[in-house]
Tab-separated table of C-alpha atoms in Angstrom:
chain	number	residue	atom	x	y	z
A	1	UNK	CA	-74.360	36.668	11.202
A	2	UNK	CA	-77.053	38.840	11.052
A	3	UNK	CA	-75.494	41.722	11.533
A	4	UNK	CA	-72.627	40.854	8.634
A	5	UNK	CA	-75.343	40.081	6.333
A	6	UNK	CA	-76.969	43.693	7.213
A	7	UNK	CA	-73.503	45.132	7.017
A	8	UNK	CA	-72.713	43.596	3.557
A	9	UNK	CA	-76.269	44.282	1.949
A	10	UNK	CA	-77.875	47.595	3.367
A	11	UNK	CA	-81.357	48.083	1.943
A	12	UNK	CA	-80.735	51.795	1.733
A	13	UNK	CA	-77.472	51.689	0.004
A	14	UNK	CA	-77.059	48.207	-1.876
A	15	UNK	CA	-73.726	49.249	-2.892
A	16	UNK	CA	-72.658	49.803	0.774
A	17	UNK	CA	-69.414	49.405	2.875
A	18	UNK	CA	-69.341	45.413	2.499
A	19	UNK	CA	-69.807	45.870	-1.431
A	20	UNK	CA	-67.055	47.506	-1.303
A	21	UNK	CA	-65.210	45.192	0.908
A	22	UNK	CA	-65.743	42.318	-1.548
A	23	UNK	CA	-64.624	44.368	-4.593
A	24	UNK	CA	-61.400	45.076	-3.042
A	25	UNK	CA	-61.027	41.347	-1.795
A	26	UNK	CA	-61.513	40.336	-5.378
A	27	UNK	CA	-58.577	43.113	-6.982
A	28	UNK	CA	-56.451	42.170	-4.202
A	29	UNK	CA	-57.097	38.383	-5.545
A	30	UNK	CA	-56.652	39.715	-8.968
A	31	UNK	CA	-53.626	41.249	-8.843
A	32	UNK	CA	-51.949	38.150	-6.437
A	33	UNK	CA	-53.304	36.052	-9.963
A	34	UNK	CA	-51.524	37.926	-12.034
A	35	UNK	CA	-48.403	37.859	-9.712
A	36	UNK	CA	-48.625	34.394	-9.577
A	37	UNK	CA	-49.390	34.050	-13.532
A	38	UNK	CA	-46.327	36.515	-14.089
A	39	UNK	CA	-43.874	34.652	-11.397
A	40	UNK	CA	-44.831	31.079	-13.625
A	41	UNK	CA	-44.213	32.761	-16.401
A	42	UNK	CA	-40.791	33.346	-15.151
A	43	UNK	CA	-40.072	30.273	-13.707
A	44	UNK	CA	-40.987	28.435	-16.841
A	45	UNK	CA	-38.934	31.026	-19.203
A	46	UNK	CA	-36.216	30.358	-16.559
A	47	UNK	CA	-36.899	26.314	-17.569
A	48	UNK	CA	-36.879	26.527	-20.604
A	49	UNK	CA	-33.708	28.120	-20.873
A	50	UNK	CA	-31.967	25.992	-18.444
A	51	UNK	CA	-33.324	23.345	-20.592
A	52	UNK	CA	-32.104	24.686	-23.224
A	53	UNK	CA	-29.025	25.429	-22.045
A	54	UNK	CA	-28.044	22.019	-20.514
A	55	UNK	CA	-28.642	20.583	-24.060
A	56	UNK	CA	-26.448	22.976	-25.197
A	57	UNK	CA	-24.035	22.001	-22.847
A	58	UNK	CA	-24.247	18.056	-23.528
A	59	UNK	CA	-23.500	18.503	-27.523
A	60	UNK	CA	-20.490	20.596	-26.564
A	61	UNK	CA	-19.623	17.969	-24.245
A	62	UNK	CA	-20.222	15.254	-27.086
A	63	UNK	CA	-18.270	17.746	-29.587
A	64	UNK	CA	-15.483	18.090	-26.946
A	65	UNK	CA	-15.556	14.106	-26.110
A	66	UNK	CA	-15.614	13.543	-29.963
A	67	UNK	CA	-12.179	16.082	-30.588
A	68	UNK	CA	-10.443	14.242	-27.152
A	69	UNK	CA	-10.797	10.823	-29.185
A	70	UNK	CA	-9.950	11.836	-32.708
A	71	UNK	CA	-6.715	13.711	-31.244
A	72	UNK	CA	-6.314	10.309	-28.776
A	73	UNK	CA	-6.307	8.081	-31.802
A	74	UNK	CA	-3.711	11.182	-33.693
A	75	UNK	CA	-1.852	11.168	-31.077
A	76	UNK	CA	-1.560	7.334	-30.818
A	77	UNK	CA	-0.824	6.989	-34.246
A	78	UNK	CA	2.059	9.918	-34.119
A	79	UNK	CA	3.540	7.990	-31.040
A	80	UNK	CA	3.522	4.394	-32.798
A	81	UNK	CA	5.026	6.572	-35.126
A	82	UNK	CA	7.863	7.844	-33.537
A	83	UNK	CA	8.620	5.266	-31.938
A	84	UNK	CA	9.078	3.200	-34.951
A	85	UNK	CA	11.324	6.001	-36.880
A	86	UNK	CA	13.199	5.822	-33.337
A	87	UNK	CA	13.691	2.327	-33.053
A	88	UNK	CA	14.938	2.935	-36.689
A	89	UNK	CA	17.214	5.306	-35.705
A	90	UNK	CA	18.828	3.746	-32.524
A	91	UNK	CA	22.306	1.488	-33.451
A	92	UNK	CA	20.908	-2.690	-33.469
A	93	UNK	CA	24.074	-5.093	-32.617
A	94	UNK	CA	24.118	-8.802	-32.817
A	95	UNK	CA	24.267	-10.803	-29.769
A	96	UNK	CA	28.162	-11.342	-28.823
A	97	UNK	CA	30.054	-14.178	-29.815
A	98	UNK	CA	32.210	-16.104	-26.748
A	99	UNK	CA	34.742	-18.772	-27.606
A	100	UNK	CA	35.227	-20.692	-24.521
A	101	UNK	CA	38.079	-23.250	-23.927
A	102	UNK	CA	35.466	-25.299	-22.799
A	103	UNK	CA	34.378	-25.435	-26.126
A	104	UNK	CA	38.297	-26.626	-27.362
A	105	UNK	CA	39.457	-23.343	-27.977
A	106	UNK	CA	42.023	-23.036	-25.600
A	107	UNK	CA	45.427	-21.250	-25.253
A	108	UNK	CA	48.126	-22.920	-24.288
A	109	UNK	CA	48.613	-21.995	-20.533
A	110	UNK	CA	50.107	-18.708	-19.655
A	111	UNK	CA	50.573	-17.994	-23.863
A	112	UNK	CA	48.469	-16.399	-26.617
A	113	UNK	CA	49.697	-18.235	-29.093
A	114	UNK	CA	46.591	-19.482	-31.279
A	115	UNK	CA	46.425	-23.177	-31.377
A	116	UNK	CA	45.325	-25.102	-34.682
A	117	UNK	CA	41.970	-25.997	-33.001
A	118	UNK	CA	41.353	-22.082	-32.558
A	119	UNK	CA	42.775	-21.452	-35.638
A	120	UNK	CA	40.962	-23.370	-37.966
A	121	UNK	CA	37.339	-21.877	-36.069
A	122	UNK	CA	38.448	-18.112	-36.858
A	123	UNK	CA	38.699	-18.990	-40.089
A	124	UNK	CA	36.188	-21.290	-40.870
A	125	UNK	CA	33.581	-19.923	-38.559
A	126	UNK	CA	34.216	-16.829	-36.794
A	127	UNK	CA	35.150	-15.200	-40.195
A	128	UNK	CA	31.521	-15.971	-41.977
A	129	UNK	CA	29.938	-15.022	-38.640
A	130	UNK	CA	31.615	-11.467	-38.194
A	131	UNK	CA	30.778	-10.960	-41.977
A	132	UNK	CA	26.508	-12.060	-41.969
A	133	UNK	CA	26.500	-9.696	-38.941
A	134	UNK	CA	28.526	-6.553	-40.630
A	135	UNK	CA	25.787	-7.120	-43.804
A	136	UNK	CA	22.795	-7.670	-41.624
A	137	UNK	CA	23.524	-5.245	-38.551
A	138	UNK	CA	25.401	-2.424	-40.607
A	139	UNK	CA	28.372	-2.743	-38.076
A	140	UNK	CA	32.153	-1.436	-38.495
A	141	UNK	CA	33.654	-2.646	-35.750
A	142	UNK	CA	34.240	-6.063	-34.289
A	143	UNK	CA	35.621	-5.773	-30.451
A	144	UNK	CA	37.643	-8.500	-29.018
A	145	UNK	CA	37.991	-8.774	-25.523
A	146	UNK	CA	40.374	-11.377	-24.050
A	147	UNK	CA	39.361	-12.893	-20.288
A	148	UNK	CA	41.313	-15.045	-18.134
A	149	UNK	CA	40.960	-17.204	-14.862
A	150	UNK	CA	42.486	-16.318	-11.574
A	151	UNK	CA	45.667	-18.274	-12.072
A	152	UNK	CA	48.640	-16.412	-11.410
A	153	UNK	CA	51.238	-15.803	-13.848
A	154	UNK	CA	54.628	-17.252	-13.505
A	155	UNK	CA	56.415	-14.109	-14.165
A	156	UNK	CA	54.893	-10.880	-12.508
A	157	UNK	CA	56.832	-8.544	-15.544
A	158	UNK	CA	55.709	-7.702	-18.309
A	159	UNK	CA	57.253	-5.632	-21.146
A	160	UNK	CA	53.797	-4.113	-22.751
A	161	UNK	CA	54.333	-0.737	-22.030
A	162	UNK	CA	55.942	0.880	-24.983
A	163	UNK	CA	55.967	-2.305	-27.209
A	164	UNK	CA	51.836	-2.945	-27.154
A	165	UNK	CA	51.130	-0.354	-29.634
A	166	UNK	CA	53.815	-1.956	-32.343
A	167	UNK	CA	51.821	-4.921	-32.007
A	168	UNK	CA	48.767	-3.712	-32.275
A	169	UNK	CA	49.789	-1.456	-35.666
A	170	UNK	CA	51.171	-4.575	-36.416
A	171	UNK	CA	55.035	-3.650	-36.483
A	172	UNK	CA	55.556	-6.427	-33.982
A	173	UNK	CA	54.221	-9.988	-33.324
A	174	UNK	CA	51.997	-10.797	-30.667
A	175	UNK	CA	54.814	-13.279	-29.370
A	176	UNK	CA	57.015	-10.310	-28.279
A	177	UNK	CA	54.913	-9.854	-26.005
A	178	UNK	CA	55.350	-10.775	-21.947
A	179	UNK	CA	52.586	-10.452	-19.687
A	180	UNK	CA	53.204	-9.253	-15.997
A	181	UNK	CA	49.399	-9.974	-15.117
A	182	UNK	CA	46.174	-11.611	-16.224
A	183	UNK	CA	45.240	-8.212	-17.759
A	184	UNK	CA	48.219	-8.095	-19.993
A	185	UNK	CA	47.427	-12.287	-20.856
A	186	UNK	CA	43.906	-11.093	-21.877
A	187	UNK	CA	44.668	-8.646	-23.826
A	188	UNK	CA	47.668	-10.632	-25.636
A	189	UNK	CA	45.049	-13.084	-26.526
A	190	UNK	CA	42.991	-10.632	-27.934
A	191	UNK	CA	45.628	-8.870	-30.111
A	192	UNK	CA	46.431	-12.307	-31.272
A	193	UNK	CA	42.871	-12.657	-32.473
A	194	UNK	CA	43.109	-9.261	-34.066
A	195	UNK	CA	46.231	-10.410	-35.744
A	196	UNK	CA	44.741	-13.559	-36.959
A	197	UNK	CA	41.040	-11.467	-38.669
A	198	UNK	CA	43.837	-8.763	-40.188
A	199	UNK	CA	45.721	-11.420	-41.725
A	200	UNK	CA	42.750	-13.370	-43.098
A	201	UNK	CA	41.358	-10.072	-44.382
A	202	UNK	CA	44.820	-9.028	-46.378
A	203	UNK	CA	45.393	-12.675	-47.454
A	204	UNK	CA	42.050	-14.122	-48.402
A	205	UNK	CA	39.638	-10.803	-49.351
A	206	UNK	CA	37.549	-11.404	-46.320
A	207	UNK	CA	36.105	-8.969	-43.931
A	208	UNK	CA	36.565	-5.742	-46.392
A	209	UNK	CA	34.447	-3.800	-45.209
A	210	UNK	CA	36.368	-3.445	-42.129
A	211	UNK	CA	39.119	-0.431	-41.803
A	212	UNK	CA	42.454	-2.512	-41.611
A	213	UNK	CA	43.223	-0.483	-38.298
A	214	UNK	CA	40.218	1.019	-37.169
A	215	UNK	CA	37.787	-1.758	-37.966
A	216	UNK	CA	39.173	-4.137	-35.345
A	217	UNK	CA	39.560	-3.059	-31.436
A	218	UNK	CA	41.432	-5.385	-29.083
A	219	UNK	CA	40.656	-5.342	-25.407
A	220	UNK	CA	41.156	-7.096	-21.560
A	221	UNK	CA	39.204	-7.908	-18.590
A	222	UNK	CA	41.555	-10.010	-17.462
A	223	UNK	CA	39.958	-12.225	-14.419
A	224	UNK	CA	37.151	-9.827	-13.717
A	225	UNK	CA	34.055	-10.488	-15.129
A	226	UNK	CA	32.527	-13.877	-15.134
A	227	UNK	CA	30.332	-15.480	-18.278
A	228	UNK	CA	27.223	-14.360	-16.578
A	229	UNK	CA	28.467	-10.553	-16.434
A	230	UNK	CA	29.109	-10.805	-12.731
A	231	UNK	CA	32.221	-9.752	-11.051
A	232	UNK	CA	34.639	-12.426	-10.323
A	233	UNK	CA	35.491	-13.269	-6.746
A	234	UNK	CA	39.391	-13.957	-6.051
A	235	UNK	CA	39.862	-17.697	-7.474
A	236	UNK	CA	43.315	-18.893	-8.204
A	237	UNK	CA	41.608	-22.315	-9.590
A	238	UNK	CA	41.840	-22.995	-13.017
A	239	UNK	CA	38.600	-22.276	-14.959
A	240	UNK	CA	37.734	-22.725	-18.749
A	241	UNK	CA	34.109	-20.964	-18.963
A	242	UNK	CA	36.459	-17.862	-17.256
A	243	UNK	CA	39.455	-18.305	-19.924
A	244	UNK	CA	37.626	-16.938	-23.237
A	245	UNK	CA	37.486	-14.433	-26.420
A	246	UNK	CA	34.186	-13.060	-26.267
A	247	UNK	CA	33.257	-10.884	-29.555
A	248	UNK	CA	31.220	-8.002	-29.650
A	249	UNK	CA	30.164	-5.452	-32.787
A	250	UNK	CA	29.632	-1.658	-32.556
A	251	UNK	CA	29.354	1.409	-35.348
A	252	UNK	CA	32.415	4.053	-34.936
A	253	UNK	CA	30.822	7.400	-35.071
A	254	UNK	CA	32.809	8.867	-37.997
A	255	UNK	CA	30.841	9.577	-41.238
Protein backbone atom coordinates (compact mmCIF):
# COMPACT_ATOMS: atom_id res chain seq x y z
CA UNK A 1 0.00 0.00 0.00
CA UNK A 2 2.83 1.87 0.69
CA UNK A 3 4.43 1.57 -2.19
CA UNK A 4 1.04 2.61 -4.38
CA UNK A 5 0.70 5.54 -2.26
CA UNK A 6 4.56 6.46 -3.08
CA UNK A 7 3.86 5.54 -6.65
CA UNK A 8 0.71 7.77 -6.95
CA UNK A 9 2.17 10.86 -4.95
CA UNK A 10 6.06 11.23 -5.51
CA UNK A 11 7.43 14.08 -3.41
CA UNK A 12 9.77 15.00 -6.22
CA UNK A 13 7.31 15.06 -8.97
CA UNK A 14 3.65 15.56 -7.48
CA UNK A 15 2.33 15.29 -10.86
CA UNK A 16 3.96 11.83 -11.34
CA UNK A 17 3.09 8.52 -13.19
CA UNK A 18 -0.07 7.73 -10.85
CA UNK A 19 -1.36 11.44 -11.50
CA UNK A 20 -1.42 10.59 -14.59
CA UNK A 21 -2.97 7.27 -14.17
CA UNK A 22 -6.00 8.83 -12.44
CA UNK A 23 -6.46 11.54 -15.12
CA UNK A 24 -6.76 9.01 -17.74
CA UNK A 25 -9.10 6.76 -15.49
CA UNK A 26 -11.31 9.79 -15.16
CA UNK A 27 -11.43 10.67 -19.42
CA UNK A 28 -11.83 7.10 -19.94
CA UNK A 29 -14.95 7.51 -17.36
CA UNK A 30 -15.80 10.63 -19.16
CA UNK A 31 -16.07 9.64 -22.40
CA UNK A 32 -18.03 6.01 -21.32
CA UNK A 33 -20.59 9.06 -19.64
CA UNK A 34 -21.04 10.59 -22.54
CA UNK A 35 -21.49 7.24 -24.46
CA UNK A 36 -23.88 6.27 -22.12
CA UNK A 37 -25.64 9.92 -22.06
CA UNK A 38 -25.55 9.76 -26.03
CA UNK A 39 -26.84 5.88 -26.25
CA UNK A 40 -30.07 7.24 -23.73
CA UNK A 41 -30.43 9.82 -25.75
CA UNK A 42 -31.06 7.44 -28.50
CA UNK A 43 -33.00 5.05 -26.88
CA UNK A 44 -35.39 7.65 -25.63
CA UNK A 45 -35.58 9.51 -29.24
CA UNK A 46 -36.14 5.88 -30.41
CA UNK A 47 -39.27 5.95 -27.58
CA UNK A 48 -40.55 8.61 -28.29
CA UNK A 49 -41.03 7.92 -31.75
CA UNK A 50 -42.30 4.50 -31.32
CA UNK A 51 -44.61 6.22 -29.04
CA UNK A 52 -45.45 8.33 -31.29
CA UNK A 53 -45.83 6.20 -33.89
CA UNK A 54 -48.10 3.53 -32.25
CA UNK A 55 -50.54 6.45 -31.56
CA UNK A 56 -50.37 7.14 -34.93
CA UNK A 57 -51.14 3.82 -35.73
CA UNK A 58 -54.27 3.43 -33.26
CA UNK A 59 -56.19 6.67 -34.85
CA UNK A 60 -55.64 5.12 -38.27
CA UNK A 61 -56.90 2.04 -36.88
CA UNK A 62 -59.96 4.01 -35.27
CA UNK A 63 -60.24 6.01 -38.76
CA UNK A 64 -60.08 2.63 -40.62
CA UNK A 65 -62.60 0.86 -37.95
CA UNK A 66 -64.80 4.05 -38.27
CA UNK A 67 -64.88 3.81 -42.58
CA UNK A 68 -65.45 -0.40 -42.13
CA UNK A 69 -68.76 0.58 -40.13
CA UNK A 70 -70.09 3.53 -42.06
CA UNK A 71 -69.57 1.39 -45.42
CA UNK A 72 -71.11 -1.83 -43.16
CA UNK A 73 -74.19 0.17 -42.36
CA UNK A 74 -74.04 1.53 -46.60
CA UNK A 75 -73.71 -1.53 -47.53
CA UNK A 76 -76.56 -2.92 -45.34
CA UNK A 77 -78.79 -0.37 -46.33
CA UNK A 78 -77.95 -0.92 -50.32
CA UNK A 79 -78.64 -4.73 -49.69
CA UNK A 80 -82.11 -4.18 -47.78
CA UNK A 81 -82.33 -2.23 -50.71
CA UNK A 82 -82.01 -4.47 -53.37
CA UNK A 83 -83.52 -6.87 -52.06
CA UNK A 84 -86.69 -5.03 -51.69
CA UNK A 85 -86.61 -3.57 -55.49
CA UNK A 86 -85.98 -7.47 -56.16
CA UNK A 87 -88.66 -8.88 -54.33
CA UNK A 88 -90.53 -6.11 -56.33
CA UNK A 89 -89.41 -7.29 -59.35
CA UNK A 90 -89.84 -11.15 -59.03
CA UNK A 91 -93.62 -12.45 -60.47
CA UNK A 92 -96.04 -12.97 -56.82
CA UNK A 93 -98.93 -15.71 -57.60
CA UNK A 94 -101.79 -16.57 -55.38
CA UNK A 95 -101.90 -19.80 -53.70
CA UNK A 96 -103.73 -22.43 -56.17
CA UNK A 97 -107.20 -23.16 -56.05
CA UNK A 98 -108.22 -27.25 -55.94
CA UNK A 99 -111.81 -28.32 -56.39
CA UNK A 100 -112.01 -31.70 -55.00
CA UNK A 101 -114.99 -34.13 -55.49
CA UNK A 102 -114.71 -34.54 -52.02
CA UNK A 103 -115.86 -31.25 -51.72
CA UNK A 104 -119.21 -32.18 -54.21
CA UNK A 105 -117.63 -31.26 -57.24
CA UNK A 106 -117.52 -34.32 -58.95
CA UNK A 107 -117.68 -35.59 -62.59
CA UNK A 108 -119.75 -38.03 -63.45
CA UNK A 109 -117.53 -41.23 -63.69
CA UNK A 110 -115.41 -41.73 -66.70
CA UNK A 111 -117.10 -38.11 -68.28
CA UNK A 112 -116.20 -34.40 -68.17
CA UNK A 113 -119.32 -33.29 -68.43
CA UNK A 114 -119.78 -30.42 -65.69
CA UNK A 115 -122.47 -31.26 -63.30
CA UNK A 116 -124.92 -28.47 -61.88
CA UNK A 117 -123.17 -28.72 -58.46
CA UNK A 118 -119.78 -27.78 -60.32
CA UNK A 119 -121.45 -25.56 -62.36
CA UNK A 120 -123.09 -23.30 -60.23
CA UNK A 121 -119.35 -22.98 -58.03
CA UNK A 122 -117.47 -21.75 -61.34
CA UNK A 123 -119.77 -19.31 -61.59
CA UNK A 124 -120.63 -18.19 -58.40
CA UNK A 125 -117.27 -18.69 -56.82
CA UNK A 126 -114.46 -19.64 -58.89
CA UNK A 127 -115.31 -16.67 -61.24
CA UNK A 128 -114.97 -13.79 -58.32
CA UNK A 129 -111.93 -15.73 -57.07
CA UNK A 130 -109.91 -15.87 -60.47
CA UNK A 131 -110.91 -12.11 -60.84
CA UNK A 132 -109.67 -10.59 -56.90
CA UNK A 133 -106.49 -12.55 -57.79
CA UNK A 134 -105.94 -11.11 -61.59
CA UNK A 135 -106.54 -7.36 -59.74
CA UNK A 136 -104.47 -8.10 -56.70
CA UNK A 137 -101.58 -10.41 -58.19
CA UNK A 138 -101.37 -8.67 -61.75
CA UNK A 139 -101.85 -12.21 -63.35
CA UNK A 140 -102.90 -13.11 -67.13
CA UNK A 141 -103.22 -16.45 -67.02
CA UNK A 142 -105.34 -18.89 -65.09
CA UNK A 143 -103.98 -22.71 -65.61
CA UNK A 144 -106.29 -25.55 -65.21
CA UNK A 145 -105.01 -28.79 -64.66
CA UNK A 146 -107.38 -31.78 -64.60
CA UNK A 147 -106.24 -35.00 -62.19
CA UNK A 148 -107.75 -38.28 -61.96
CA UNK A 149 -107.63 -41.54 -59.75
CA UNK A 150 -106.16 -44.78 -60.85
CA UNK A 151 -109.37 -46.25 -62.17
CA UNK A 152 -109.12 -47.59 -65.47
CA UNK A 153 -111.07 -46.43 -68.28
CA UNK A 154 -113.61 -48.57 -69.92
CA UNK A 155 -112.46 -47.91 -73.35
CA UNK A 156 -108.56 -47.81 -73.87
CA UNK A 157 -109.21 -45.39 -77.36
CA UNK A 158 -109.35 -42.30 -77.53
CA UNK A 159 -109.90 -39.95 -80.52
CA UNK A 160 -107.87 -36.68 -79.11
CA UNK A 161 -105.30 -36.61 -81.47
CA UNK A 162 -106.27 -34.32 -84.24
CA UNK A 163 -109.69 -33.27 -82.71
CA UNK A 164 -108.15 -31.73 -79.14
CA UNK A 165 -107.06 -28.58 -80.66
CA UNK A 166 -110.82 -27.83 -82.23
CA UNK A 167 -111.89 -28.07 -78.81
CA UNK A 168 -109.65 -26.21 -77.27
CA UNK A 169 -110.08 -23.11 -80.08
CA UNK A 170 -113.40 -23.90 -79.35
CA UNK A 171 -114.61 -25.25 -82.88
CA UNK A 172 -115.73 -28.38 -81.10
CA UNK A 173 -117.41 -29.34 -77.76
CA UNK A 174 -115.68 -30.90 -75.07
CA UNK A 175 -118.26 -33.90 -75.45
CA UNK A 176 -116.61 -34.97 -78.77
CA UNK A 177 -114.19 -35.91 -77.02
CA UNK A 178 -113.16 -39.84 -76.03
CA UNK A 179 -110.53 -40.52 -73.70
CA UNK A 180 -108.20 -43.64 -74.23
CA UNK A 181 -106.48 -42.97 -70.71
CA UNK A 182 -106.66 -41.08 -67.44
CA UNK A 183 -104.42 -38.43 -69.11
CA UNK A 184 -106.83 -37.75 -71.87
CA UNK A 185 -109.95 -37.80 -68.84
CA UNK A 186 -107.85 -35.09 -67.07
CA UNK A 187 -107.33 -33.07 -69.53
CA UNK A 188 -111.10 -33.34 -70.93
CA UNK A 189 -112.07 -32.12 -67.58
CA UNK A 190 -109.93 -29.35 -67.78
CA UNK A 191 -110.92 -28.13 -71.29
CA UNK A 192 -114.40 -28.40 -70.00
CA UNK A 193 -113.51 -25.94 -67.28
CA UNK A 194 -111.87 -23.75 -69.85
CA UNK A 195 -115.01 -23.95 -71.84
CA UNK A 196 -117.19 -23.12 -68.98
CA UNK A 197 -114.67 -19.49 -67.76
CA UNK A 198 -114.74 -18.65 -71.85
CA UNK A 199 -118.33 -18.85 -71.94
CA UNK A 200 -118.99 -16.92 -68.72
CA UNK A 201 -116.49 -14.33 -69.93
CA UNK A 202 -118.33 -13.80 -73.59
CA UNK A 203 -121.81 -14.11 -71.97
CA UNK A 204 -121.71 -12.26 -68.70
CA UNK A 205 -118.55 -9.51 -69.08
CA UNK A 206 -116.55 -11.39 -66.55
CA UNK A 207 -112.93 -12.17 -66.51
CA UNK A 208 -111.93 -9.37 -69.31
CA UNK A 209 -108.92 -8.95 -68.67
CA UNK A 210 -108.13 -12.33 -69.78
CA UNK A 211 -107.08 -12.97 -73.69
CA UNK A 212 -110.13 -15.13 -74.92
CA UNK A 213 -107.44 -17.76 -76.14
CA UNK A 214 -104.35 -17.04 -74.56
CA UNK A 215 -105.60 -16.07 -71.14
CA UNK A 216 -106.79 -19.57 -70.24
CA UNK A 217 -104.34 -22.81 -70.48
CA UNK A 218 -105.84 -26.27 -70.04
CA UNK A 219 -103.70 -29.10 -68.79
CA UNK A 220 -103.43 -33.10 -67.38
CA UNK A 221 -101.68 -35.05 -64.84
CA UNK A 222 -103.83 -37.60 -65.13
CA UNK A 223 -103.27 -40.14 -61.97
CA UNK A 224 -99.81 -38.89 -61.18
CA UNK A 225 -99.47 -36.53 -58.66
CA UNK A 226 -101.24 -36.79 -55.41
CA UNK A 227 -102.85 -33.57 -53.32
CA UNK A 228 -99.73 -33.40 -51.32
CA UNK A 229 -97.45 -33.03 -54.59
CA UNK A 230 -96.19 -36.56 -54.24
CA UNK A 231 -96.12 -39.06 -56.96
CA UNK A 232 -98.92 -41.45 -57.02
CA UNK A 233 -98.26 -45.12 -56.49
CA UNK A 234 -100.32 -47.58 -58.92
CA UNK A 235 -103.98 -47.57 -57.24
CA UNK A 236 -106.87 -48.74 -59.27
CA UNK A 237 -109.23 -47.75 -56.11
CA UNK A 238 -111.46 -45.08 -56.51
CA UNK A 239 -110.29 -41.82 -54.83
CA UNK A 240 -111.99 -38.31 -54.59
CA UNK A 241 -109.04 -36.09 -52.95
CA UNK A 242 -107.08 -37.72 -56.35
CA UNK A 243 -110.11 -36.83 -58.86
CA UNK A 244 -109.78 -32.82 -58.92
CA UNK A 245 -109.37 -29.33 -60.95
CA UNK A 246 -106.69 -27.68 -59.24
CA UNK A 247 -106.19 -23.86 -60.48
CA UNK A 248 -103.13 -22.12 -60.72
CA UNK A 249 -102.21 -18.27 -62.07
CA UNK A 250 -99.05 -17.21 -63.96
CA UNK A 251 -97.97 -13.86 -66.16
CA UNK A 252 -97.29 -14.80 -70.06
CA UNK A 253 -94.12 -13.10 -70.93
CA UNK A 254 -95.37 -11.03 -73.90
CA UNK A 255 -95.43 -7.20 -73.43
Amino acid sequence: MKKLWNFVSNEDDPFGPGVDLIVSLLAILLVMLVITAGAYQNINTKNQELASSLKSSRNRVEQLNNLLDAEKEKNSKLYKRLRAETAARIPQFPPNIVITAAQGYDFPSGSAELTDALNGYIRNTLVPNIEENIQKFDVDTVVIIGHTDGQPVAEPFSNLDGLVEEVATGNESVGKLKEGSNVDLGLMRALAVVRKLQDIQKSEGKLRSLDPLKGFRAYSAGPLILRNGEFAQPNENPDQERRRIEIRFTKSGEK
